[in-house]
PDB file of C-alpha atoms and ligand atoms in Angstrom:
ATOM      1  CA  MET R   1     201.687  75.698  88.147  1.00 53.00           C
ATOM      2  CA  ASN R   2     204.277  75.631  85.606  1.00 57.00           C
ATOM      3  CA  SER R   3     206.667  78.741  84.353  1.00 58.00           C
ATOM      4  CA  GLN R   4     204.368  80.501  82.046  1.00 62.00           C
ATOM      5  CA  GLU R   5     201.019  80.311  85.468  1.00 66.00           C
ATOM      6  CA  ASP R   6     203.768  81.539  87.686  1.00 64.00           C
ATOM      7  CA  TYR R   7     204.400  84.859  85.981  1.00 66.00           C
ATOM      8  CA  ASN R   8     200.389  85.118  84.252  1.00 80.00           C
ATOM      9  CA  LEU R   9     199.807  85.231  88.201  1.00 83.00           C
ATOM     10  CA  GLU R  10     202.993  87.182  89.328  1.00 86.00           C
ATOM     11  CA  ASN R  11     201.377  89.991  86.795  1.00 86.00           C
ATOM     12  CA  ARG R  12     197.979  89.200  87.994  1.00 87.00           C
ATOM     13  CA  VAL R  13     199.329  90.126  91.344  1.00 88.00           C
ATOM     14  CA  LEU R  14     201.188  93.168  90.744  1.00 87.00           C
ATOM     15  CA  ASP R  15     198.832  94.293  88.419  1.00 87.00           C
ATOM     16  CA  LEU R  16     196.839  94.498  91.300  1.00 87.00           C
ATOM     17  CA  ILE R  17     198.823  96.051  93.803  1.00 86.00           C
ATOM     18  CA  SER R  18     199.601  98.250  91.274  1.00 83.00           C
ATOM     19  CA  LYS R  19     195.824  99.485  91.025  1.00 82.00           C
ATOM     20  CA  SER R  20     195.021 100.206  94.734  1.00 80.00           C
ATOM     21  CA  LEU R  21     197.118 103.154  95.473  1.00 72.00           C
ATOM     22  CA  ASN R  22     197.367 103.519  98.986  1.00 74.00           C
ATOM     23  CA  GLY R  23     198.190  99.820  99.251  1.00 78.00           C
ATOM     24  CA  ILE R  24     196.740  96.002  98.904  1.00 85.00           C
ATOM     25  CA  THR R  25     196.213  94.107 102.450  1.00 85.00           C
ATOM     26  CA  ASN R  26     196.566  89.965 102.528  1.00 84.00           C
ATOM     27  CA  LYS R  27     192.903  89.785 102.894  1.00 86.00           C
ATOM     28  CA  MET R  28     191.768  92.265  99.770  1.00 87.00           C
ATOM     29  CA  LEU R  29     194.389  90.615  97.863  1.00 86.00           C
ATOM     30  CA  GLN R  30     192.120  87.314  97.937  1.00 86.00           C
ATOM     31  CA  ASN R  31     189.005  88.367  97.818  1.00 87.00           C
ATOM     32  CA  SER R  32     190.317  89.699  94.095  1.00 87.00           C
ATOM     33  CA  ILE R  33     191.525  86.312  92.983  1.00 85.00           C
ATOM     34  CA  PRO R  34     189.182  83.575  95.384  1.00 87.00           C
ATOM     35  CA  ASP R  35     190.741  81.268  92.394  1.00 86.00           C
ATOM     36  CA  VAL R  36     194.834  81.330  93.901  1.00 84.00           C
ATOM     37  CA  GLY R  37     194.810  80.032  96.754  1.00 85.00           C
ATOM     38  CA  VAL R  38     196.952  80.752  99.894  1.00 85.00           C
ATOM     39  CA  VAL R  39     200.381  79.049  98.869  1.00 87.00           C
ATOM     40  CA  GLN R  40     200.128  79.932  95.286  1.00 86.00           C
ATOM     41  CA  LEU R  41     199.558  83.661  95.982  1.00 87.00           C
ATOM     42  CA  VAL R  42     202.068  84.496  98.996  1.00 88.00           C
ATOM     43  CA  ASP R  43     204.463  82.545  96.070  1.00 88.00           C
ATOM     44  CA  ALA R  44     203.894  85.060  94.270  1.00 88.00           C
ATOM     45  CA  LEU R  45     204.405  88.384  96.786  1.00 88.00           C
ATOM     46  CA  ASN R  46     207.325  86.360  97.772  1.00 87.00           C
ATOM     47  CA  LYS R  47     208.702  86.814  93.636  1.00 87.00           C
ATOM     48  CA  LEU R  48     207.520  90.565  93.830  1.00 87.00           C
ATOM     49  CA  THR R  49     209.816  91.018  96.066  1.00 84.00           C
ATOM     50  CA  GLU R  50     212.494  89.969  95.017  1.00 84.00           C
ATOM     51  CA  ALA R  51     212.149  90.718  91.926  1.00 81.00           C
ATOM     52  CA  ASP R  52     211.981  94.922  93.761  1.00 78.00           C
ATOM     53  CA  LYS R  53     208.261  95.217  91.835  1.00 82.00           C
ATOM     54  CA  ILE R  54     206.272  95.837  95.591  1.00 84.00           C
ATOM     55  CA  GLN R  55     206.741  96.772  98.665  1.00 80.00           C
ATOM     56  CA  ILE R  56     205.542  95.552 102.243  1.00 80.00           C
ATOM     57  CA  PHE R  57     204.628  97.109 105.040  1.00 77.00           C
ATOM     58  CA  ASN R  58     203.112  97.422 108.824  1.00 73.00           C
ATOM     59  CA  LYS R  59     199.445  98.766 108.454  1.00 69.00           C
ATOM     60  CA  GLY R  60     197.733  97.342 112.860  1.00 67.00           C
ATOM     61  CA  LYS R  61     198.876  94.034 112.084  1.00 71.00           C
ATOM     62  CA  GLN R  62     198.204  93.667 109.128  1.00 77.00           C
ATOM     63  CA  LEU R  63     200.719  93.835 106.101  1.00 82.00           C
ATOM     64  CA  LEU R  64     200.056  96.390 103.160  1.00 81.00           C
ATOM     65  CA  TYR R  65     201.732  95.477  99.340  1.00 86.00           C
ATOM     66  CA  MET R  66     202.412  98.678  97.388  1.00 83.00           C
ATOM     67  CA  ALA R  67     203.540  99.148  94.395  1.00 81.00           C
ATOM     68  CA  LYS R  68     206.654 100.029  93.453  1.00 76.00           C
ATOM     69  CA  GLU R  69     207.198 102.611  90.098  1.00 66.00           C
ATOM     70  CA  GLN R  70     209.446 102.073  87.798  1.00 58.00           C
ATOM     71  CA  ASN R  71     211.469 104.864  86.551  1.00 53.00           C
ATOM     72  CA  SER R  72     212.498 106.074  83.458  1.00 50.00           C
ATOM     73  CA  SER R  73     215.389 104.216  83.257  1.00 52.00           C
ATOM     74  CA  GLY R  74     213.351 101.182  84.010  1.00 50.00           C
ATOM     75  CA  LYS R  75     214.003 100.323  87.690  1.00 51.00           C
ATOM     76  CA  PHE R  76     211.993 100.732  90.410  1.00 51.00           C
ATOM     77  CA  LYS R  77     211.654 103.714  92.919  1.00 58.00           C
ATOM     78  CA  THR R  78     210.808 103.009  96.513  1.00 56.00           C
ATOM     79  CA  GLU R  79     211.406 106.531  97.522  1.00 61.00           C
ATOM     80  CA  ASP R  80     208.228 107.161  95.810  1.00 72.00           C
ATOM     81  CA  VAL R  81     206.460 104.443  97.592  1.00 76.00           C
ATOM     82  CA  GLU R  82     208.341 104.860 100.968  1.00 82.00           C
ATOM     83  CA  GLU R  83     206.583 108.404 100.617  1.00 84.00           C
ATOM     84  CA  LYS R  84     203.107 107.383  99.526  1.00 82.00           C
ATOM     85  CA  LEU R  85     202.827 105.386 102.478  1.00 84.00           C
ATOM     86  CA  ILE R  86     203.949 108.401 104.751  1.00 89.00           C
ATOM     87  CA  TYR R  87     201.267 111.045 103.213  1.00 87.00           C
ATOM     88  CA  GLN R  88     198.791 108.099 103.654  1.00 85.00           C
ATOM     89  CA  ILE R  89     199.362 108.113 106.929  1.00 89.00           C
ATOM     90  CA  ILE R  90     199.446 111.992 107.331  1.00 90.00           C
ATOM     91  CA  GLU R  91     196.116 112.102 105.619  1.00 87.00           C
ATOM     92  CA  ASN R  92     194.305 109.424 107.524  1.00 86.00           C
ATOM     93  CA  ALA R  93     195.623 111.160 111.283  1.00 87.00           C
ATOM     94  CA  GLY R  94     192.871 114.014 109.807  1.00 89.00           C
ATOM     95  CA  ASN R  95     193.475 117.678 111.217  1.00 88.00           C
ATOM     96  CA  LYS R  96     194.592 116.156 115.017  1.00 87.00           C
ATOM     97  CA  GLY R  97     197.465 115.810 112.632  1.00 88.00           C
ATOM     98  CA  ILE R  98     200.197 112.888 113.680  1.00 91.00           C
ATOM     99  CA  TRP R  99     203.524 113.659 115.310  1.00 89.00           C
ATOM    100  CA  ILE R 100     206.545 112.172 114.036  1.00 88.00           C
ATOM    101  CA  ARG R 101     207.299 109.383 116.679  1.00 88.00           C
ATOM    102  CA  ASP R 102     203.737 107.957 116.145  1.00 88.00           C
ATOM    103  CA  LEU R 103     204.166 108.672 112.378  1.00 87.00           C
ATOM    104  CA  ARG R 104     207.530 106.279 112.438  1.00 87.00           C
ATOM    105  CA  PHE R 105     205.681 103.657 113.925  1.00 85.00           C
ATOM    106  CA  SER R 106     202.909 103.763 111.714  1.00 83.00           C
ATOM    107  CA  SER R 107     205.264 103.315 108.781  1.00 83.00           C
ATOM    108  CA  ASN R 108     207.715 100.316 110.311  1.00 81.00           C
ATOM    109  CA  LEU R 109     210.657 103.111 108.854  1.00 84.00           C
ATOM    110  CA  PRO R 110     214.015 105.036 110.041  1.00 86.00           C
ATOM    111  CA  GLN R 111     213.966 108.324 111.514  1.00 89.00           C
ATOM    112  CA  THR R 112     216.784 109.698 108.476  1.00 90.00           C
ATOM    113  CA  GLN R 113     214.049 108.255 106.187  1.00 87.00           C
ATOM    114  CA  VAL R 114     210.461 109.915 107.846  1.00 90.00           C
ATOM    115  CA  ASN R 115     213.068 113.069 108.135  1.00 91.00           C
ATOM    116  CA  LYS R 116     213.925 112.702 105.097  1.00 90.00           C
ATOM    117  CA  ILE R 117     210.499 112.527 103.326  1.00 91.00           C
ATOM    118  CA  LEU R 118     208.445 114.854 105.755  1.00 92.00           C
ATOM    119  CA  LYS R 119     211.372 117.158 104.597  1.00 92.00           C
ATOM    120  CA  ASN R 120     210.284 117.114 100.817  1.00 89.00           C
ATOM    121  CA  LEU R 121     207.090 116.205 100.753  1.00 90.00           C
ATOM    122  CA  GLU R 122     206.588 120.615 102.508  1.00 90.00           C
ATOM    123  CA  SER R 123     208.653 121.333 100.144  1.00 88.00           C
ATOM    124  CA  LYS R 124     205.881 120.262  97.564  1.00 84.00           C
ATOM    125  CA  LYS R 125     203.887 121.632  99.723  1.00 86.00           C
ATOM    126  CA  ARG R 126     201.245 118.446 100.132  1.00 86.00           C
ATOM    127  CA  ILE R 127     201.605 118.435 104.071  1.00 91.00           C
ATOM    128  CA  LYS R 128     202.564 121.307 106.657  1.00 91.00           C
ATOM    129  CA  SER R 129     203.439 120.915 110.431  1.00 89.00           C
ATOM    130  CA  VAL R 130     201.477 122.668 112.854  1.00 86.00           C
ATOM    131  CA  LYS R 131     202.811 123.359 116.800  1.00 82.00           C
ATOM    132  CA  SER R 132     200.302 121.327 119.037  1.00 78.00           C
ATOM    133  CA  VAL R 133     199.230 122.968 122.225  1.00 70.00           C
ATOM    134  CA  ALA R 134     197.312 119.490 123.055  1.00 65.00           C
ATOM    135  CA  ALA R 135     200.733 118.200 122.999  1.00 62.00           C
ATOM    136  CA  SER R 136     203.298 120.422 124.497  1.00 65.00           C
ATOM    137  CA  LYS R 137     203.453 122.230 121.405  1.00 69.00           C
ATOM    138  CA  LYS R 138     205.179 119.184 119.423  1.00 81.00           C
ATOM    139  CA  LYS R 139     205.030 119.455 115.598  1.00 86.00           C
ATOM    140  CA  VAL R 140     202.496 117.293 114.172  1.00 89.00           C
ATOM    141  CA  TYR R 141     201.524 117.069 110.086  1.00 92.00           C
ATOM    142  CA  MET R 142     198.686 117.006 108.573  1.00 92.00           C
ATOM    143  CA  LEU R 143     198.190 117.973 104.584  1.00 90.00           C
ATOM    144  CA  TYR R 144     199.052 121.450 103.162  1.00 88.00           C
ATOM    145  CA  ASP R 145     195.469 122.537 103.104  1.00 86.00           C
ATOM    146  CA  ILE R 146     193.558 121.059 105.847  1.00 85.00           C
ATOM    147  CA  GLU R 147     192.621 123.523 108.815  1.00 85.00           C
ATOM    148  CA  PRO R 148     193.770 122.108 111.789  1.00 84.00           C
ATOM    149  CA  ASP R 149     192.080 121.388 115.056  1.00 84.00           C
ATOM    150  CA  ARG R 150     190.708 123.385 118.077  1.00 77.00           C
ATOM    151  CA  THR R 151     192.489 121.322 119.999  1.00 75.00           C
ATOM    152  CA  VAL R 152     196.012 121.316 118.457  1.00 78.00           C
ATOM    153  CA  THR R 153     196.122 124.676 117.982  1.00 75.00           C
ATOM    154  CA  GLY R 154     194.062 126.244 120.726  1.00 72.00           C
ATOM    155  CA  GLY R 155     190.524 127.599 119.548  1.00 73.00           C
ATOM    156  CA  THR R 156     190.424 131.664 118.775  1.00 75.00           C
ATOM    157  CA  TRP R 157     192.750 132.198 122.636  1.00 77.00           C
ATOM    158  CA  TYR R 158     195.628 131.620 120.796  1.00 76.00           C
ATOM    159  CA  SER R 159     197.751 133.180 118.157  1.00 71.00           C
ATOM    160  CA  ASP R 160     200.687 131.311 117.098  1.00 68.00           C
ATOM    161  CA  GLN R 161     200.052 128.662 119.734  1.00 66.00           C
ATOM    162  CA  GLU R 162     200.490 131.600 122.661  1.00 72.00           C
ATOM    163  CA  PHE R 163     197.640 132.150 125.071  1.00 74.00           C
ATOM    164  CA  GLU R 164     195.845 135.955 124.075  1.00 79.00           C
ATOM    165  CA  SER R 165     195.297 136.554 128.086  1.00 81.00           C
ATOM    166  CA  GLU R 166     194.927 140.233 127.151  1.00 84.00           C
ATOM    167  CA  PHE R 167     192.256 139.889 124.657  1.00 86.00           C
ATOM    168  CA  VAL R 168     190.384 137.368 127.295  1.00 87.00           C
ATOM    169  CA  ASP R 169     190.970 140.452 129.501  1.00 88.00           C
ATOM    170  CA  VAL R 170     189.191 142.562 127.122  1.00 89.00           C
ATOM    171  CA  LEU R 171     186.375 140.082 126.564  1.00 91.00           C
ATOM    172  CA  ASN R 172     185.766 139.577 129.886  1.00 91.00           C
ATOM    173  CA  GLN R 173     185.445 142.896 130.873  1.00 91.00           C
ATOM    174  CA  GLN R 174     182.656 144.182 127.991  1.00 93.00           C
ATOM    175  CA  CYS R 175     180.946 140.654 128.792  1.00 94.00           C
ATOM    176  CA  TYR R 176     180.736 141.867 131.985  1.00 94.00           C
ATOM    177  CA  ARG R 177     180.276 145.941 131.124  1.00 93.00           C
ATOM    178  CA  TYR R 178     177.433 144.049 128.993  1.00 94.00           C
ATOM    179  CA  LEU R 179     175.505 142.328 131.429  1.00 94.00           C
ATOM    180  CA  GLN R 180     176.465 145.589 133.694  1.00 93.00           C
ATOM    181  CA  GLN R 181     173.921 147.953 131.642  1.00 93.00           C
ATOM    182  CA  VAL R 182     171.683 145.477 131.275  1.00 93.00           C
ATOM    183  CA  LYS R 183     170.913 145.227 134.793  1.00 92.00           C
ATOM    184  CA  ILE R 184     170.321 149.002 135.330  1.00 91.00           C
ATOM    185  CA  CYS R 185     167.655 149.129 132.769  1.00 91.00           C
ATOM    186  CA  ALA R 186     166.203 145.874 133.941  1.00 91.00           C
ATOM    187  CA  ASP R 187     166.025 148.118 137.246  1.00 89.00           C
ATOM    188  CA  LYS R 188     164.378 150.170 136.246  1.00 88.00           C
ATOM    189  CA  LEU R 189     161.349 148.421 135.418  1.00 87.00           C
ATOM    190  CA  ASN R 190     158.787 148.288 138.147  1.00 84.00           C
ATOM    191  CA  ASP R 191     157.973 145.046 139.533  1.00 85.00           C
ATOM    192  CA  PRO R 192     160.244 142.841 140.625  1.00 86.00           C
ATOM    193  CA  VAL R 193     160.271 139.539 138.650  1.00 88.00           C
ATOM    194  CA  SER R 194     159.887 141.507 135.349  1.00 90.00           C
ATOM    195  CA  GLN R 195     163.375 143.276 137.037  1.00 89.00           C
ATOM    196  CA  ARG R 196     164.467 140.013 137.039  1.00 89.00           C
ATOM    197  CA  ASN R 197     163.206 139.061 134.041  1.00 90.00           C
ATOM    198  CA  ALA R 198     164.431 141.553 131.338  1.00 92.00           C
ATOM    199  CA  SER R 199     168.060 141.251 134.030  1.00 93.00           C
ATOM    200  CA  TYR R 200     169.539 137.872 131.936  1.00 94.00           C
ATOM    201  CA  LYS R 201     170.546 137.991 128.730  1.00 94.00           C
ATOM    202  CA  SER R 202     170.750 134.743 125.992  1.00 93.00           C
ATOM    203  CA  SER R 203     174.769 133.501 125.286  1.00 93.00           C
ATOM    204  CA  LYS R 204     173.413 134.274 121.895  1.00 92.00           C
ATOM    205  CA  ASP R 205     172.583 137.293 122.415  1.00 94.00           C
ATOM    206  CA  ILE R 206     175.780 138.663 124.341  1.00 95.00           C
ATOM    207  CA  CYS R 207     178.183 136.264 121.547  1.00 94.00           C
ATOM    208  CA  ASN R 208     176.531 139.624 118.875  1.00 93.00           C
ATOM    209  CA  TYR R 209     177.155 142.641 120.704  1.00 93.00           C
ATOM    210  CA  ILE R 210     180.298 141.669 121.164  1.00 92.00           C
ATOM    211  CA  ASN R 211     181.331 140.724 117.918  1.00 91.00           C
ATOM    212  CA  GLY R 212     179.228 144.094 117.285  1.00 91.00           C
ATOM    213  CA  LEU R 213     181.715 145.626 119.294  1.00 88.00           C
ATOM    214  CA  LYS R 214     184.299 144.610 116.204  1.00 85.00           C
ATOM    215  CA  VAL R 215     187.504 143.976 119.547  1.00 81.00           C
ATOM    216  CA  SER R 216     187.951 140.709 117.814  1.00 79.00           C
ATOM    217  CA  LYS R 217     189.806 140.573 113.959  1.00 77.00           C
ATOM    218  CA  VAL R 218     187.957 136.822 114.089  1.00 78.00           C
ATOM    219  CA  GLN R 219     183.976 136.651 114.070  1.00 85.00           C
ATOM    220  CA  LEU R 220     183.107 134.604 117.490  1.00 88.00           C
ATOM    221  CA  SER R 221     181.229 131.906 118.461  1.00 88.00           C
ATOM    222  CA  ILE R 222     179.012 131.235 121.176  1.00 90.00           C
ATOM    223  CA  GLN R 223     181.031 128.327 122.378  1.00 88.00           C
ATOM    224  CA  ASP R 224     183.505 130.776 122.552  1.00 88.00           C
ATOM    225  CA  ILE R 225     181.403 133.825 124.876  1.00 92.00           C
ATOM    226  CA  GLU R 226     180.213 131.019 126.948  1.00 93.00           C
ATOM    227  CA  THR R 227     183.699 130.075 127.650  1.00 90.00           C
ATOM    228  CA  ILE R 228     184.738 134.037 129.259  1.00 92.00           C
ATOM    229  CA  LEU R 229     180.576 134.048 130.975  1.00 94.00           C
ATOM    230  CA  ASP R 230     182.226 130.999 132.911  1.00 92.00           C
ATOM    231  CA  THR R 231     185.412 132.487 133.608  1.00 89.00           C
ATOM    232  CA  LEU R 232     182.485 135.626 134.771  1.00 91.00           C
ATOM    233  CA  ILE R 233     181.123 132.450 136.510  1.00 90.00           C
ATOM    234  CA  TYR R 234     183.921 131.741 138.700  1.00 85.00           C
ATOM    235  CA  ASP R 235     184.675 135.222 139.353  1.00 81.00           C
ATOM    236  CA  ALA R 236     181.336 135.124 141.411  1.00 81.00           C
ATOM    237  CA  LYS R 237     180.759 138.121 138.763  1.00 88.00           C
ATOM    238  CA  ILE R 238     177.109 136.524 137.174  1.00 92.00           C
ATOM    239  CA  GLU R 239     175.277 133.788 137.289  1.00 92.00           C
ATOM    240  CA  LYS R 240     174.060 130.585 134.706  1.00 93.00           C
ATOM    241  CA  THR R 241     170.445 129.093 134.188  1.00 92.00           C
ATOM    242  CA  VAL R 242     168.951 127.273 131.309  1.00 90.00           C
ATOM    243  CA  ILE R 243     165.963 127.629 130.013  1.00 88.00           C
ATOM    244  CA  SER R 244     164.800 125.459 127.677  1.00 84.00           C
ATOM    245  CA  ASN R 245     164.149 126.451 123.713  1.00 78.00           C
ATOM    246  CA  LEU R 246     163.311 123.874 121.186  1.00 72.00           C
ATOM    247  CA  GLN R 247     164.105 126.480 118.678  1.00 76.00           C
ATOM    248  CA  ASN R 248     167.545 125.033 119.211  1.00 74.00           C
ATOM    249  CA  LYS R 249     169.788 121.987 118.549  1.00 75.00           C
ATOM    250  CA  SER R 250     169.734 120.986 122.086  1.00 74.00           C
ATOM    251  CA  GLY R 251     166.753 122.380 123.036  1.00 80.00           C
ATOM    252  CA  SER R 252     167.786 125.122 125.371  1.00 86.00           C
ATOM    253  CA  GLU R 253     169.333 128.241 126.192  1.00 89.00           C
ATOM    254  CA  ASN R 254     171.433 129.165 128.723  1.00 92.00           C
ATOM    255  CA  LEU R 255     170.507 132.854 130.363  1.00 94.00           C
ATOM    256  CA  TYR R 256     173.188 135.531 132.170  1.00 96.00           C
ATOM    257  CA  ARG R 257     173.063 138.262 134.151  1.00 94.00           C
ATOM    258  CA  VAL R 258     174.633 139.619 137.436  1.00 92.00           C
ATOM    259  CA  THR R 259     175.117 139.062 140.123  1.00 86.00           C
ATOM    260  CA  LYS R 260     175.178 140.593 143.720  1.00 65.00           C
ATOM    261  CA  SER R 261     177.900 139.586 145.934  1.00 55.00           C
ATOM    262  CA  LEU R 262     176.085 137.771 148.860  1.00 51.00           C
ATOM    263  CA  VAL R 263     178.016 138.410 151.330  1.00 55.00           C
ATOM    264  CA  SER R 264     179.924 142.623 151.358  1.00 58.00           C
ATOM    265  CA  SER R 265     183.392 142.572 153.275  1.00 62.00           C
ATOM    266  CA  CYS R 266     183.066 145.522 155.628  1.00 66.00           C
ATOM    267  CA  GLY R 267     186.640 147.599 155.486  1.00 68.00           C
ATOM    268  CA  LEU R 268     188.464 145.646 158.472  1.00 72.00           C
ATOM    269  CA  MET R 269     187.417 142.412 156.730  1.00 70.00           C
ATOM    270  CA  ARG R 270     189.577 143.802 153.740  1.00 72.00           C
ATOM    271  CA  VAL R 271     192.687 144.683 155.173  1.00 81.00           C
ATOM    272  CA  PRO R 272     196.394 142.752 153.545  1.00 84.00           C
ATOM    273  CA  CYS R 273     197.905 142.522 156.748  1.00 87.00           C
ATOM    274  CA  GLY R 274     195.121 139.494 157.723  1.00 81.00           C
ATOM    275  CA  VAL R 275     196.877 137.785 154.317  1.00 77.00           C
ATOM    276  CA  CYS R 276     200.031 138.519 154.212  1.00 83.00           C
ATOM    277  CA  PRO R 277     202.697 136.145 153.689  1.00 83.00           C
ATOM    278  CA  VAL R 278     205.528 138.367 155.334  1.00 86.00           C
ATOM    279  CA  HIS R 279     203.808 139.105 158.238  1.00 87.00           C
ATOM    280  CA  THR R 280     205.768 138.507 160.967  1.00 88.00           C
ATOM    281  CA  GLU R 281     209.134 140.829 158.983  1.00 88.00           C
ATOM    282  CA  CYS R 282     206.582 144.103 158.925  1.00 91.00           C
ATOM    283  CA  HIS R 283     208.187 145.750 161.908  1.00 91.00           C
ATOM    284  CA  GLU R 284     208.723 149.985 161.338  1.00 89.00           C
ATOM    285  CA  GLY R 285     213.002 149.932 160.212  1.00 86.00           C
ATOM    286  CA  GLY R 286     212.747 146.268 158.948  1.00 84.00           C
ATOM    287  CA  ALA R 287     213.092 145.034 155.129  1.00 84.00           C
ATOM    288  CA  VAL R 288     208.443 145.573 155.268  1.00 88.00           C
ATOM    289  CA  SER R 289     207.028 147.423 157.031  1.00 91.00           C
ATOM    290  CA  PRO R 290     203.452 149.786 157.679  1.00 92.00           C
ATOM    291  CA  SER R 291     204.868 152.947 156.251  1.00 91.00           C
ATOM    292  CA  SER R 292     206.032 151.870 153.747  1.00 90.00           C
ATOM    293  CA  CYS R 293     203.976 149.390 152.059  1.00 91.00           C
ATOM    294  CA  PRO R 294     202.561 149.670 149.116  1.00 88.00           C
ATOM    295  CA  TYR R 295     199.281 147.166 149.559  1.00 87.00           C
ATOM    296  CA  LEU R 296     198.440 148.996 152.617  1.00 88.00           C
ATOM    297  CA  LYS R 297     198.718 152.426 151.490  1.00 87.00           C
ATOM    298  CA  GLU R 298     196.346 151.759 148.676  1.00 81.00           C
ATOM    299  CA  TRP R 299     194.160 150.168 151.628  1.00 83.00           C
ATOM    300  CA  LEU R 300     193.654 153.255 153.350  1.00 84.00           C
ATOM    301  CA  ASP R 301     193.529 155.204 150.416  1.00 75.00           C
ATOM    302  CA  PHE R 302     190.243 153.341 149.779  1.00 62.00           C
TER     303      PHE R 302
HETATM  304  S1  SF4 B   1     201.803 146.488 156.302  1.00 70.50           S
HETATM  305 FE1  SF4 B   1     202.681 145.259 154.708  1.00 70.50          FE
HETATM  306  S2  SF4 B   1     203.775 144.353 154.149  1.00 70.50           S
HETATM  307 FE2  SF4 B   1     203.180 145.144 157.051  1.00 70.50          FE
HETATM  308  S3  SF4 B   1     201.399 142.798 157.469  1.00 70.50           S
HETATM  309 FE3  SF4 B   1     200.712 144.605 156.424  1.00 70.50          FE
HETATM  310  S4  SF4 B   1     201.155 143.328 154.280  1.00 70.50           S
HETATM  311 FE4  SF4 B   1     202.289 142.651 155.626  1.00 70.50          FE
END
């Protein structure tokens, strides 16, 4: 191959690389110019790298070639290529985002360079950082306009990555109160079968009721309400039954109703001293004593 042919091949390769905004792999290059042998292609790539016209990155086990952009003085800008690569990795991470350490491994760039690019992209509002609940509140990066995944934000029960325990308590109480009201109405029916059937409410009905109360600023989903109802099941306050419903995508529907405690404990069983961790030190004149104990007073008042 003479020098003119070399020059033409370099231009062909550079043209292909420049057209591929997200970079191009060896395989893609070979497929695009099947008439060129591997040795000639490698030679052209080496010359383009030496001339500082392209940059090579690791993408998994493959090499990725990206063209450097020319500035007004005719020089090729390395920063633009690196920035483009970081942007592309963040874009690929989608709504789950990517942690800075993974970003560093994927881009093969030094930490200081990655930090600089991230700062630059953030100032241009092309990307944003979000504290991930799933990753112990570590920052993950994603595209600016992307709505973070529930696993990142923690979903409805988190605000600024903090768990909203009061909000969950309120919803818990409202769901329980609603099912209690349903049970009271059901108990007025004559036969036991009708009473039982009428005591159930579907999670969809409960969700509509809770949304109607407007206790939440955001519209709660059936899935959100079922999470709350699960906590009531764990507290043995309600029970769940699943029926088939072909109108639902899943083909089934979850119904809930309040339960009566299977065993009602007598007053003596509820005395706090039985489970008191400091009962061995409890005596009149001691650090804890029956006459000053708030738990015992509460039990006696009850
Ligand atoms: S009186 Fe209060 S402090 Fe003493 S054993 Fe009972 S619960 Fe514990």
